Amino acid sequence: MRIKTIFATLSLLGLSIAISPQFWWDLSNCLFIFFNPYTILEKHFPYLRDEVLRLNSSISRLPSWRLLLLFSTVGYLLHALSIFLFETKLTLKERFIHTFFYCVRNAPFIKTYIKTEMDKAKILVEGSFASVNCPRKNHALPKNGLSRDEILTECEAHAKMGDGNWRRGQVSGAVYIYNPDHKQVLEDVYSKFAETNPLHPDVFPGVRKMDAEIVSMCLNMYHGFNGECGATTSGGTESILMAMKAYREIGYSKGIKYPEIIVAISAHSAFMKAANYFGMRAIRVKVDKNFALDVKAFEKAINSNTVVLVASAPSYPHGIIDAVGDVAKLGLKYNVGVHVDCCLGGFLIPFMEEAGYPIPMVDFRVDGVTSISCDTHKYGYGPKGCSVIMYKDDKLRMNQYFIDTDWSGGIYASPAIAGSRSGAVLACTWAAMMHVGREGYVERTREIIAVREETEKQVRNIPELIVYGNPTVSVLAIGSKTLDIFNIADLLTKMGWHLNILQFPGAFHICFTAMHIGKNIPERFITDLKKCVEAAQDTNGSLNGAGSIYGTTMQIPDRSLVGEVTTTYLNSLYKV
């Protein structure tokens, strides 16, 4: 609004000068009597005095229409420059880079070359889905509904798609438990609550009770005994979105028009997603040599628009627990919120000390921590579609709510993004937590971290490989200073391993879960890893898998081109 006012003022000024140039010339001469710039120019910049006089003389002789055009053009250019300099979602450096590459890639000969290469990349991405064998393709509803047996036959065929190696533990994260007894409990519970919807607590009071107890149990795990509160969501991303939305509202109430989130570059992309969705700006700060957030860099990034600082426990890429205590001190010092992202390690972190792996406090015992996100669908062993966001007090939680008091359909209120939700997912989450129990979580935490430690020890004994940072929870990030790590990742994929590819720096990680307990994973993984390291030494160039794609995209400075290829990937997900 301020820029529009300046533009309008300059336009009116140009119009008034065009109508009566002599009046403004006389006024300027009067002002010069009181604020004599020529005296200053002559004293400090004598070589500019004559130029200014010459410029004034030239302007006074311009026709009215030229004066109008001059001032209107100046106003427009100032308006365009202000948009470029003060646009809120990107830093100034990012805007310069974006503008530069936009101009370069639209040059005729470069534009043609880029289109050719992009078409090749899109064909490669789409082909990766088309190569999977599948049952019959259904483009429309069947004329007559299928019988129960027919449905189950088709579902069985769909369930068998893929190599199935995840059942043998050859997967990073994704599936956190595969236990027949646990699975049967969830299936039985789901059938009892399949029709329920927590949007109607009066109709399904049992689901409401289970929902509240899930939050209460998580608060207990994170030492929330002094008025802390929370809500369930559909997953870690929504938990993060709701927290960021709450901090945005707090910022608005303080008069902050452009709220900012400070995160480490290792923080989950959900924070960037929240900034994109809610019109905020996420400032990414470097990590230190151990791949934990750099506290000093964090403090330098804080400004009058900062509404929340983010720490990870642990971070997704490298499994590093950030210095939550130090970040919390910054939150208290600058009076901003501090969010701890425990989505990945949500049901490991609270039990590590009892499991024999003490870590610094990251929960509500830390003065300054104001919110925590925790996923129940990962190491909580509940079904996908549930997570918990916890707050220091109810005043903060209420800012995530949506309430419409003027709808003709009645007063509408929802605690998170979703309106209707599956009560069965909540019931199964409650059942999983009750079924495993505290001792069960402690024991599984102990076993999972033991597997990660043994695997890490053996990886560090392979001279061609390095482990990034000093992981303390369940993630092990592996790189190399001498070999193409993406080539090794592709070779492991061909051997049936489903790992997560990382970038900046290039690496891959394996996230250990209950799927890796008691399956000789360290021995099997290290055996295959050594074979791939040996093969990578004799391989010229990378293979044509996901690793090679990452290896290529890391070299592309124009990240918008990488975004276009990624868009093709997302589009391909919905092709039959």
Coordinates of C-alpha atoms in Angstrom, one line a residue:
M1 CA 0.0 0.0 0.0
R2 CA 2.9 2.4 0.8
I3 CA 4.4 1.8 -2.6
K4 CA 1.1 2.5 -4.4
T5 CA 0.8 5.7 -2.4
I6 CA 4.3 6.8 -3.5
F7 CA 3.5 5.9 -7.1
A8 CA 0.2 7.9 -7.1
T9 CA 1.9 10.9 -5.4
L10 CA 4.6 11.0 -8.1
S11 CA 2.0 10.7 -10.9
L12 CA 0.0 13.6 -9.4
L13 CA 3.2 15.6 -9.0
G14 CA 4.0 15.0 -12.6
L15 CA 0.5 16.0 -13.7
S16 CA 0.6 19.2 -11.6
I17 CA 4.1 20.1 -13.0
A18 CA 2.7 19.6 -16.5
I19 CA -0.2 21.9 -15.8
S20 CA 1.8 24.7 -14.1
P21 CA 5.6 24.2 -14.5
Q22 CA 6.3 27.9 -13.7
F23 CA 4.6 27.6 -10.3
W24 CA 6.8 24.7 -9.3
W25 CA 9.9 26.4 -10.7
D26 CA 9.2 29.4 -8.6
L27 CA 8.5 27.2 -5.5
S28 CA 11.8 25.4 -6.0
N29 CA 13.6 28.7 -6.2
C30 CA 11.9 29.8 -2.9
L31 CA 13.0 26.6 -1.2
F32 CA 16.5 27.1 -2.4
I33 CA 16.6 30.4 -0.4
F34 CA 16.0 28.5 2.8
F35 CA 17.7 25.2 2.0
N36 CA 20.4 26.4 -0.4
P37 CA 21.8 23.1 -1.9
Y38 CA 24.1 25.1 -4.1
T39 CA 26.1 26.4 -1.1
I40 CA 26.5 22.8 0.1
L41 CA 27.4 21.6 -3.4
E42 CA 29.9 24.4 -3.9
K43 CA 31.6 23.7 -0.6
H44 CA 31.8 19.9 -0.7
F45 CA 31.1 19.0 -4.4
P46 CA 32.0 22.0 -6.5
Y47 CA 32.2 19.9 -9.7
L48 CA 28.5 19.0 -9.4
R49 CA 27.1 22.5 -8.9
D50 CA 27.2 23.5 -12.5
E51 CA 25.6 20.1 -13.5
V52 CA 22.7 20.5 -11.1
L53 CA 22.1 24.1 -12.4
R54 CA 22.2 22.8 -16.0
L55 CA 19.8 20.0 -15.1
N56 CA 17.3 22.4 -13.5
S57 CA 17.5 24.7 -16.4
S58 CA 16.8 21.8 -18.8
I59 CA 13.8 20.6 -16.9
S60 CA 12.3 24.0 -16.7
R61 CA 12.3 24.3 -20.5
L62 CA 10.6 20.8 -21.1
P63 CA 7.1 20.8 -22.6
S64 CA 4.3 19.8 -20.2
W65 CA 3.7 16.4 -21.8
R66 CA 7.4 15.5 -21.4
L67 CA 7.3 16.5 -17.8
L68 CA 4.2 14.3 -17.2
L69 CA 5.9 11.3 -19.0
L70 CA 9.2 11.9 -17.0
F71 CA 7.6 11.8 -13.6
S72 CA 5.2 9.0 -14.4
T73 CA 8.1 6.9 -15.7
V74 CA 10.1 7.6 -12.6
G75 CA 7.2 6.6 -10.4
Y76 CA 6.7 3.4 -12.3
L77 CA 10.4 2.5 -12.2
L78 CA 10.5 3.2 -8.5
H79 CA 7.4 0.9 -8.0
A80 CA 9.0 -1.9 -10.1
L81 CA 12.3 -1.5 -8.2
S82 CA 10.5 -1.7 -4.8
I83 CA 8.8 -4.9 -5.8
F84 CA 12.1 -6.4 -6.8
L85 CA 13.9 -5.3 -3.6
F86 CA 11.2 -5.9 -1.0
E87 CA 9.4 -8.9 -2.3
T88 CA 8.8 -11.0 0.8
K89 CA 9.2 -14.7 -0.2
L90 CA 12.7 -14.6 -1.5
T91 CA 16.0 -13.0 -0.3
L92 CA 17.6 -10.3 -2.4
K93 CA 20.3 -12.8 -3.5
E94 CA 17.6 -15.3 -4.6
R95 CA 15.8 -12.7 -6.5
F96 CA 18.9 -11.6 -8.4
I97 CA 19.7 -15.3 -9.2
H98 CA 16.1 -15.9 -10.3
T99 CA 16.0 -12.9 -12.5
F100 CA 19.4 -13.7 -14.1
F101 CA 18.5 -17.2 -15.0
Y102 CA 15.1 -16.2 -16.2
C103 CA 16.8 -13.9 -18.7
V104 CA 19.5 -16.5 -19.7
R105 CA 17.1 -19.4 -20.3
N106 CA 14.8 -17.3 -22.5
A107 CA 17.6 -16.5 -24.9
P108 CA 16.5 -18.1 -28.3
F109 CA 19.3 -20.7 -28.7
I110 CA 19.5 -21.5 -25.0
K111 CA 15.7 -21.9 -24.8
T112 CA 15.6 -24.5 -27.6
Y113 CA 18.4 -26.5 -26.0
I114 CA 16.8 -26.5 -22.6
K115 CA 13.5 -27.6 -24.0
T116 CA 15.1 -30.6 -25.8
E117 CA 16.9 -31.7 -22.6
M118 CA 13.8 -31.2 -20.4
D119 CA 11.7 -33.3 -22.8
K120 CA 14.3 -36.1 -22.4
A121 CA 14.2 -35.8 -18.6
K122 CA 10.4 -35.9 -18.6
I123 CA 10.3 -39.1 -20.7
L124 CA 12.8 -40.7 -18.3
V125 CA 10.7 -39.8 -15.3
E126 CA 7.4 -40.9 -16.8
G127 CA 9.0 -44.1 -18.0
S128 CA 10.0 -45.1 -14.4
F129 CA 6.3 -45.5 -13.6
A130 CA 5.2 -47.1 -16.8
S131 CA 7.7 -49.9 -16.4
V132 CA 5.9 -51.3 -13.4
N133 CA 3.7 -54.3 -14.2
C134 CA 0.2 -53.8 -13.0
P135 CA -3.3 -55.4 -13.2
R136 CA -6.0 -54.2 -15.6
K137 CA -6.3 -50.4 -15.9
N138 CA -9.5 -48.8 -14.7
H139 CA -10.2 -45.5 -16.4
A140 CA -13.9 -45.4 -15.4
L141 CA -16.3 -46.9 -13.0
P142 CA -17.3 -50.5 -13.9
K143 CA -20.7 -50.9 -15.3
N144 CA -21.6 -53.3 -12.6
G145 CA -20.0 -53.3 -9.2
L146 CA -17.4 -56.0 -8.5
S147 CA -18.1 -58.7 -6.0
R148 CA -16.2 -59.0 -2.7
D149 CA -14.0 -61.9 -4.1
E150 CA -13.3 -59.9 -7.3
I151 CA -12.3 -56.8 -5.3
L152 CA -10.0 -58.9 -3.0
T153 CA -8.4 -60.6 -6.1
E154 CA -7.6 -57.2 -7.6
C155 CA -6.3 -55.8 -4.4
E156 CA -4.0 -58.8 -3.9
A157 CA -2.6 -58.1 -7.4
H158 CA -2.0 -54.4 -6.5
A159 CA -0.4 -55.3 -3.2
K160 CA 2.1 -57.6 -4.9
M161 CA 3.3 -54.8 -7.3
G162 CA 6.9 -53.9 -6.6
D163 CA 9.8 -56.1 -5.5
G164 CA 8.6 -56.6 -2.0
N165 CA 12.1 -56.2 -0.5
W166 CA 10.7 -53.8 2.1
R167 CA 9.4 -56.9 4.0
R168 CA 13.0 -58.0 4.3
G169 CA 14.0 -54.7 5.8
Q170 CA 15.7 -53.4 2.7
V171 CA 14.0 -50.0 3.0
S172 CA 14.9 -46.7 4.6
G173 CA 12.0 -45.5 6.8
A174 CA 8.7 -45.7 4.9
V175 CA 7.4 -48.8 6.8
Y176 CA 8.1 -48.7 10.6
I177 CA 6.8 -52.0 11.7
Y178 CA 5.7 -55.3 10.1
N179 CA 4.4 -57.5 12.9
P180 CA 1.5 -59.8 12.3
D181 CA 0.1 -59.5 15.9
H182 CA 0.3 -55.7 15.8
K183 CA -1.2 -55.6 12.3
Q184 CA -4.1 -57.8 13.4
V185 CA -4.9 -55.5 16.4
L186 CA -5.1 -52.4 14.1
E187 CA -7.2 -54.3 11.5
D188 CA -9.7 -55.4 14.2
V189 CA -9.9 -51.9 15.6
Y190 CA -10.3 -50.3 12.2
S191 CA -13.3 -52.4 11.4
K192 CA -15.1 -51.1 14.6
F193 CA -14.6 -47.4 13.7
A194 CA -14.6 -47.4 9.9
E195 CA -17.8 -45.2 9.8
T196 CA -16.8 -42.7 12.4
N197 CA -15.9 -39.0 12.0
P198 CA -14.4 -36.9 14.8
L199 CA -16.0 -33.8 13.1
H200 CA -19.1 -35.0 15.0
P201 CA -18.1 -35.6 18.6
D202 CA -21.7 -35.7 19.7
V203 CA -22.3 -38.7 17.4
F204 CA -19.0 -40.4 18.2
P205 CA -18.0 -39.5 21.7
G206 CA -15.7 -42.5 22.0
V207 CA -13.5 -41.2 19.1
R208 CA -13.3 -37.8 20.7
K209 CA -12.1 -39.4 24.0
M210 CA -9.5 -41.4 22.1
D211 CA -8.4 -38.3 20.2
A212 CA -7.9 -36.4 23.4
E213 CA -6.0 -39.3 25.1
I214 CA -3.6 -39.5 22.2
V215 CA -2.6 -35.9 22.7
S216 CA -2.5 -36.3 26.5
M217 CA -0.2 -39.4 26.2
C218 CA 2.2 -37.5 23.9
L219 CA 2.2 -34.5 26.2
N220 CA 3.1 -36.8 29.1
M221 CA 6.0 -38.2 27.0
Y222 CA 7.3 -34.7 26.4
H223 CA 6.9 -33.5 30.0
G224 CA 4.0 -31.3 29.3
F225 CA 2.6 -31.2 32.9
N226 CA 2.0 -27.4 33.3
G227 CA -0.9 -26.4 31.1
E228 CA 0.6 -27.6 27.8
C229 CA -1.9 -28.7 25.2
G230 CA -2.1 -30.0 21.6
A231 CA -4.2 -31.4 18.7
T232 CA -4.0 -34.3 16.3
T233 CA -3.4 -33.8 12.6
S234 CA -3.0 -35.9 9.4
G235 CA 0.8 -36.1 9.6
G236 CA 4.0 -34.4 10.4
T237 CA 3.6 -31.9 7.6
E238 CA 0.2 -30.7 8.8
S239 CA 1.5 -30.5 12.4
I240 CA 4.3 -28.2 11.2
L241 CA 1.8 -26.2 9.1
M242 CA -0.5 -25.7 12.0
A243 CA 2.3 -24.5 14.3
M244 CA 3.6 -22.1 11.7
K245 CA 0.1 -20.8 11.1
A246 CA -0.2 -20.2 14.8
Y247 CA 3.1 -18.2 14.9
R248 CA 2.0 -16.2 11.9
E249 CA -1.2 -15.1 13.8
I250 CA 0.9 -14.2 16.8
G251 CA 3.1 -12.1 14.5
Y252 CA 0.1 -10.4 13.0
S253 CA -1.2 -9.5 16.5
K254 CA 2.2 -7.8 17.1
G255 CA 1.9 -5.7 13.9
I256 CA 4.3 -7.9 11.9
K257 CA 3.1 -7.8 8.3
Y258 CA 5.7 -10.2 6.9
P259 CA 6.3 -12.9 9.5
E260 CA 9.6 -14.9 9.1
I261 CA 10.6 -18.4 10.1
I262 CA 14.3 -19.1 10.9
V263 CA 15.3 -22.7 10.0
A264 CA 18.5 -24.6 9.4
I265 CA 19.1 -25.9 5.8
S266 CA 18.7 -29.4 7.3
A267 CA 15.2 -28.7 8.6
H268 CA 12.3 -30.5 6.9
S269 CA 10.9 -29.0 3.7
A270 CA 7.5 -28.8 5.4
F271 CA 8.6 -25.4 6.9
M272 CA 9.2 -24.1 3.4
K273 CA 5.8 -25.5 2.5
A274 CA 4.2 -23.6 5.4
A275 CA 5.9 -20.4 4.4
N276 CA 4.6 -20.9 0.8
Y277 CA 1.0 -21.7 1.9
F278 CA 0.7 -18.9 4.6
G279 CA 2.5 -16.0 2.9
M280 CA 5.5 -16.2 5.2
R281 CA 9.2 -16.1 4.5
A282 CA 11.5 -19.0 5.6
I283 CA 15.1 -18.0 6.2
R284 CA 17.4 -21.0 5.7
V285 CA 20.6 -20.8 7.8
K286 CA 23.8 -22.8 7.3
V287 CA 24.7 -25.8 9.5
D288 CA 28.0 -26.3 11.3
K289 CA 30.7 -28.9 10.4
N290 CA 28.7 -31.6 12.3
F291 CA 25.6 -30.8 10.3
A292 CA 23.7 -29.3 13.2
L293 CA 22.2 -25.8 13.0
D294 CA 24.8 -23.0 13.5
V295 CA 23.5 -21.1 16.6
K296 CA 25.6 -18.0 15.8
A297 CA 24.2 -17.9 12.3
F298 CA 20.8 -18.3 13.7
E299 CA 21.1 -15.3 15.9
K300 CA 22.4 -13.2 13.0
A301 CA 19.3 -14.1 11.0
I302 CA 16.8 -12.9 13.7
N303 CA 15.2 -9.6 12.9
S304 CA 12.0 -7.6 13.7
N305 CA 9.9 -9.9 11.4
T306 CA 11.0 -13.2 13.1
V307 CA 8.1 -15.0 14.7
V308 CA 9.6 -18.5 15.3
L309 CA 12.9 -20.4 15.5
V310 CA 13.0 -24.0 14.5
A311 CA 15.2 -26.8 15.8
S312 CA 15.2 -30.5 14.7
A313 CA 15.4 -33.5 17.0
P314 CA 16.6 -35.2 14.9
S315 CA 17.0 -33.7 11.4
Y316 CA 15.7 -35.8 8.5
P317 CA 18.8 -35.7 6.2
H318 CA 21.6 -36.6 8.7
G319 CA 19.8 -37.6 11.9
I320 CA 21.5 -34.9 14.0
I321 CA 19.8 -33.4 17.1
D322 CA 20.1 -29.6 17.0
A323 CA 21.1 -27.5 20.1
V324 CA 17.6 -27.0 21.3
G325 CA 18.7 -25.4 24.6
D326 CA 20.7 -22.8 22.8
V327 CA 17.9 -22.0 20.3
A328 CA 15.4 -21.8 23.2
K329 CA 17.7 -19.2 24.9
L330 CA 17.6 -17.1 21.7
G331 CA 13.8 -17.4 21.7
L332 CA 13.6 -16.0 25.2
K333 CA 16.2 -13.3 24.4
Y334 CA 14.3 -12.0 21.4
N335 CA 10.8 -12.9 22.6
V336 CA 10.0 -15.3 19.7
G337 CA 8.6 -18.8 19.6
V338 CA 10.7 -21.9 19.4
H339 CA 9.4 -25.0 17.6
V340 CA 11.1 -28.4 18.0
D341 CA 10.5 -30.7 15.1
C342 CA 10.4 -34.2 16.6
C343 CA 8.3 -35.7 13.8
L344 CA 10.9 -38.2 12.8
G345 CA 12.1 -39.2 16.2
G346 CA 8.8 -38.6 18.0
F347 CA 8.6 -42.0 19.7
L348 CA 12.3 -42.5 20.1
I349 CA 13.5 -39.3 21.7
P350 CA 11.3 -39.6 24.8
F351 CA 12.6 -43.1 25.6
M352 CA 16.3 -42.8 24.7
E353 CA 17.5 -42.1 28.3
E354 CA 15.6 -45.2 29.6
A355 CA 17.0 -47.2 26.7
G356 CA 20.6 -46.3 27.7
Y357 CA 21.2 -43.5 25.3
P358 CA 21.0 -40.2 27.2
I359 CA 20.6 -37.0 25.1
P360 CA 20.2 -33.3 26.0
M361 CA 16.7 -32.3 26.8
V362 CA 14.6 -31.2 23.8
D363 CA 11.1 -31.2 25.4
F364 CA 8.9 -28.8 27.4
R365 CA 11.4 -29.0 30.3
V366 CA 13.6 -26.6 28.2
D367 CA 12.6 -23.0 29.1
G368 CA 11.7 -21.2 25.8
V369 CA 10.4 -24.2 23.9
T370 CA 6.9 -23.3 22.9
S371 CA 5.8 -26.1 20.5
I372 CA 6.7 -29.6 19.5
S373 CA 5.6 -31.8 16.5
C374 CA 5.5 -35.5 17.0
D375 CA 4.5 -38.2 14.5
T376 CA 2.5 -41.2 15.8
H377 CA 2.6 -43.0 12.5
K378 CA 6.3 -43.5 12.5
Y379 CA 7.9 -45.0 15.6
G380 CA 4.6 -44.8 17.4
Y381 CA 3.6 -47.6 15.0
G382 CA 0.1 -46.2 14.3
P383 CA -1.4 -46.0 10.9
K384 CA -0.5 -43.3 8.4
G385 CA -2.6 -40.2 8.7
C386 CA -2.0 -39.2 12.3
S387 CA 0.4 -36.9 14.1
V388 CA 0.4 -34.6 17.1
I389 CA 1.2 -30.9 17.5
M390 CA 1.8 -29.7 21.1
Y391 CA 1.9 -26.2 22.5
K392 CA 3.2 -24.5 25.6
D393 CA -0.3 -23.1 26.3
D394 CA -3.8 -22.8 25.0
K395 CA -3.3 -19.2 23.9
L396 CA -0.9 -20.4 21.2
R397 CA -2.9 -23.4 20.2
M398 CA -6.1 -21.3 19.6
N399 CA -4.2 -19.5 16.8
Q400 CA -4.2 -22.6 14.7
Y401 CA -7.9 -23.0 14.8
F402 CA -10.3 -21.9 12.0
I403 CA -13.7 -20.6 13.1
D404 CA -16.5 -19.2 10.9
T405 CA -19.3 -17.6 12.8
D406 CA -21.2 -16.2 9.9
W407 CA -21.9 -19.2 7.7
S408 CA -25.5 -19.9 6.8
G409 CA -24.9 -23.5 7.6
G410 CA -24.2 -22.7 11.2
I411 CA -21.1 -21.9 13.2
Y412 CA -18.2 -23.9 11.7
A413 CA -15.0 -24.7 13.6
S414 CA -12.1 -27.1 13.0
P415 CA -8.9 -27.4 15.0
A416 CA -6.7 -28.2 12.0
I417 CA -6.8 -28.2 8.2
A418 CA -9.2 -31.1 7.7
G419 CA -12.9 -31.0 8.3
S420 CA -14.1 -34.6 8.2
R421 CA -11.5 -37.1 9.2
S422 CA -11.3 -40.8 9.7
G423 CA -12.2 -41.8 13.2
A424 CA -10.7 -45.2 12.5
V425 CA -7.2 -43.8 12.0
L426 CA -7.5 -42.1 15.4
A427 CA -8.8 -45.3 17.0
C428 CA -6.0 -47.3 15.5
T429 CA -3.4 -44.8 16.7
W430 CA -4.8 -45.0 20.2
A431 CA -4.8 -48.8 20.0
A432 CA -1.1 -48.9 18.8
M433 CA 0.0 -46.7 21.7
M434 CA -1.9 -48.7 24.2
H435 CA -0.8 -52.0 22.7
V436 CA 3.0 -51.2 22.6
G437 CA 3.1 -49.4 26.0
R438 CA 6.0 -47.5 27.5
E439 CA 8.2 -50.5 28.1
G440 CA 7.6 -51.7 24.5
Y441 CA 8.7 -48.3 23.1
V442 CA 11.8 -48.3 25.3
E443 CA 12.8 -51.8 24.2
R444 CA 12.3 -51.0 20.5
T445 CA 14.2 -47.7 20.9
R446 CA 17.1 -49.7 22.4
E447 CA 17.1 -52.2 19.6
I448 CA 16.8 -49.7 16.7
I449 CA 19.6 -47.5 17.9
A450 CA 21.8 -50.6 18.5
V451 CA 21.3 -51.6 14.8
R452 CA 22.1 -48.0 13.7
E453 CA 25.3 -48.0 15.9
E454 CA 26.5 -51.3 14.6
T455 CA 25.9 -50.3 11.0
E456 CA 27.6 -47.0 11.5
K457 CA 30.6 -48.6 13.0
Q458 CA 31.1 -50.9 10.0
V459 CA 30.5 -48.1 7.5
R460 CA 33.2 -46.0 9.2
N461 CA 35.6 -48.9 8.6
I462 CA 35.1 -48.6 4.8
P463 CA 37.9 -46.2 3.7
E464 CA 36.1 -44.9 0.6
L465 CA 33.0 -43.8 2.6
I466 CA 32.2 -41.2 5.3
V467 CA 29.4 -40.8 7.8
Y468 CA 28.0 -37.2 7.9
G469 CA 28.0 -35.7 11.4
N470 CA 27.6 -37.7 14.6
P471 CA 24.1 -39.2 14.5
T472 CA 22.5 -40.2 17.8
V473 CA 19.1 -41.5 16.8
S474 CA 18.0 -43.7 13.9
V475 CA 19.4 -42.1 10.7
L476 CA 22.7 -42.8 9.1
A477 CA 23.9 -40.5 6.2
I478 CA 26.6 -41.9 4.0
G479 CA 28.8 -40.0 1.5
S480 CA 32.2 -40.3 -0.2
K481 CA 35.1 -38.0 -1.0
T482 CA 36.6 -40.3 -3.6
L483 CA 33.7 -42.1 -5.4
D484 CA 30.4 -41.1 -7.1
I485 CA 28.1 -41.7 -4.1
F486 CA 25.1 -41.5 -6.4
N487 CA 26.5 -44.3 -8.5
I488 CA 26.8 -46.4 -5.3
A489 CA 23.2 -45.6 -4.5
D490 CA 22.0 -46.7 -7.9
L491 CA 23.9 -50.0 -7.5
L492 CA 22.3 -50.6 -4.1
T493 CA 18.9 -49.9 -5.7
K494 CA 19.6 -52.6 -8.3
M495 CA 20.4 -55.0 -5.4
G496 CA 16.9 -54.3 -3.9
W497 CA 17.6 -51.6 -1.4
H498 CA 15.3 -48.6 -1.2
L499 CA 17.3 -45.7 0.2
N500 CA 16.8 -41.9 0.5
I501 CA 19.0 -39.8 -1.8
L502 CA 20.4 -36.5 -0.3
Q503 CA 21.9 -33.4 -1.9
F504 CA 24.2 -30.5 -0.9
P505 CA 26.3 -32.5 -0.1
G506 CA 25.5 -35.6 -2.2
A507 CA 24.8 -38.6 0.0
F508 CA 22.2 -41.2 0.8
H509 CA 20.8 -42.2 4.1
I510 CA 19.2 -45.2 5.7
C511 CA 16.6 -44.7 8.4
F512 CA 16.4 -47.7 10.7
T513 CA 13.1 -48.8 12.1
A514 CA 11.6 -51.9 13.8
M515 CA 11.7 -53.5 10.3
H516 CA 15.5 -53.8 10.8
I517 CA 15.4 -55.5 14.2
G518 CA 16.5 -59.2 14.2
K519 CA 17.1 -59.5 10.4
N520 CA 20.9 -59.2 10.3
I521 CA 20.6 -55.9 8.6
P522 CA 24.0 -54.5 9.5
E523 CA 25.7 -57.6 8.0
R524 CA 23.5 -57.8 4.9
F525 CA 23.7 -54.1 4.2
I526 CA 27.5 -53.8 4.7
T527 CA 28.1 -56.9 2.5
D528 CA 26.0 -55.3 -0.3
L529 CA 27.5 -51.9 0.3
K530 CA 31.1 -53.2 0.0
K531 CA 30.2 -54.9 -3.3
C532 CA 28.7 -51.6 -4.6
V533 CA 31.8 -49.6 -3.5
E534 CA 34.0 -52.1 -5.3
A535 CA 31.8 -52.0 -8.4
A536 CA 31.7 -48.1 -8.3
Q537 CA 35.5 -48.0 -8.6
D538 CA 35.3 -49.8 -12.0
T539 CA 32.2 -48.0 -13.3
N540 CA 32.6 -45.1 -15.7
G541 CA 29.8 -42.6 -14.9
S542 CA 26.6 -43.1 -13.0
L543 CA 23.8 -45.4 -13.8
N544 CA 20.3 -44.3 -14.9
G545 CA 18.6 -44.4 -11.6
A546 CA 17.4 -41.8 -9.1
G547 CA 21.0 -41.3 -7.9
S548 CA 22.1 -40.3 -11.4
I549 CA 19.2 -37.8 -11.6
Y550 CA 20.3 -36.2 -8.3
G551 CA 23.9 -36.2 -9.5
T552 CA 22.8 -34.2 -12.6
T553 CA 20.4 -31.9 -10.9
M554 CA 22.9 -30.9 -8.2
Q555 CA 25.0 -29.4 -11.0
I556 CA 22.2 -27.2 -12.3
P557 CA 22.4 -23.7 -10.8
D558 CA 19.0 -22.7 -12.1
R559 CA 16.8 -24.6 -9.6
S560 CA 13.6 -23.7 -11.4
L561 CA 14.6 -26.2 -14.1
V562 CA 14.9 -28.9 -11.4
G563 CA 11.4 -27.8 -10.3
E564 CA 10.0 -28.4 -13.7
V565 CA 11.3 -31.9 -13.8
T566 CA 9.9 -32.5 -10.3
T567 CA 6.5 -31.3 -11.5
T568 CA 6.7 -33.9 -14.2
Y569 CA 7.3 -36.5 -11.5
L570 CA 4.2 -35.3 -9.5
N571 CA 2.1 -35.3 -12.7
S572 CA 3.2 -38.8 -13.4
L573 CA 1.8 -40.0 -10.1
Y574 CA -1.7 -39.5 -11.5
K575 CA -1.3 -41.2 -14.8
V576 CA -3.1 -44.6 -15.1

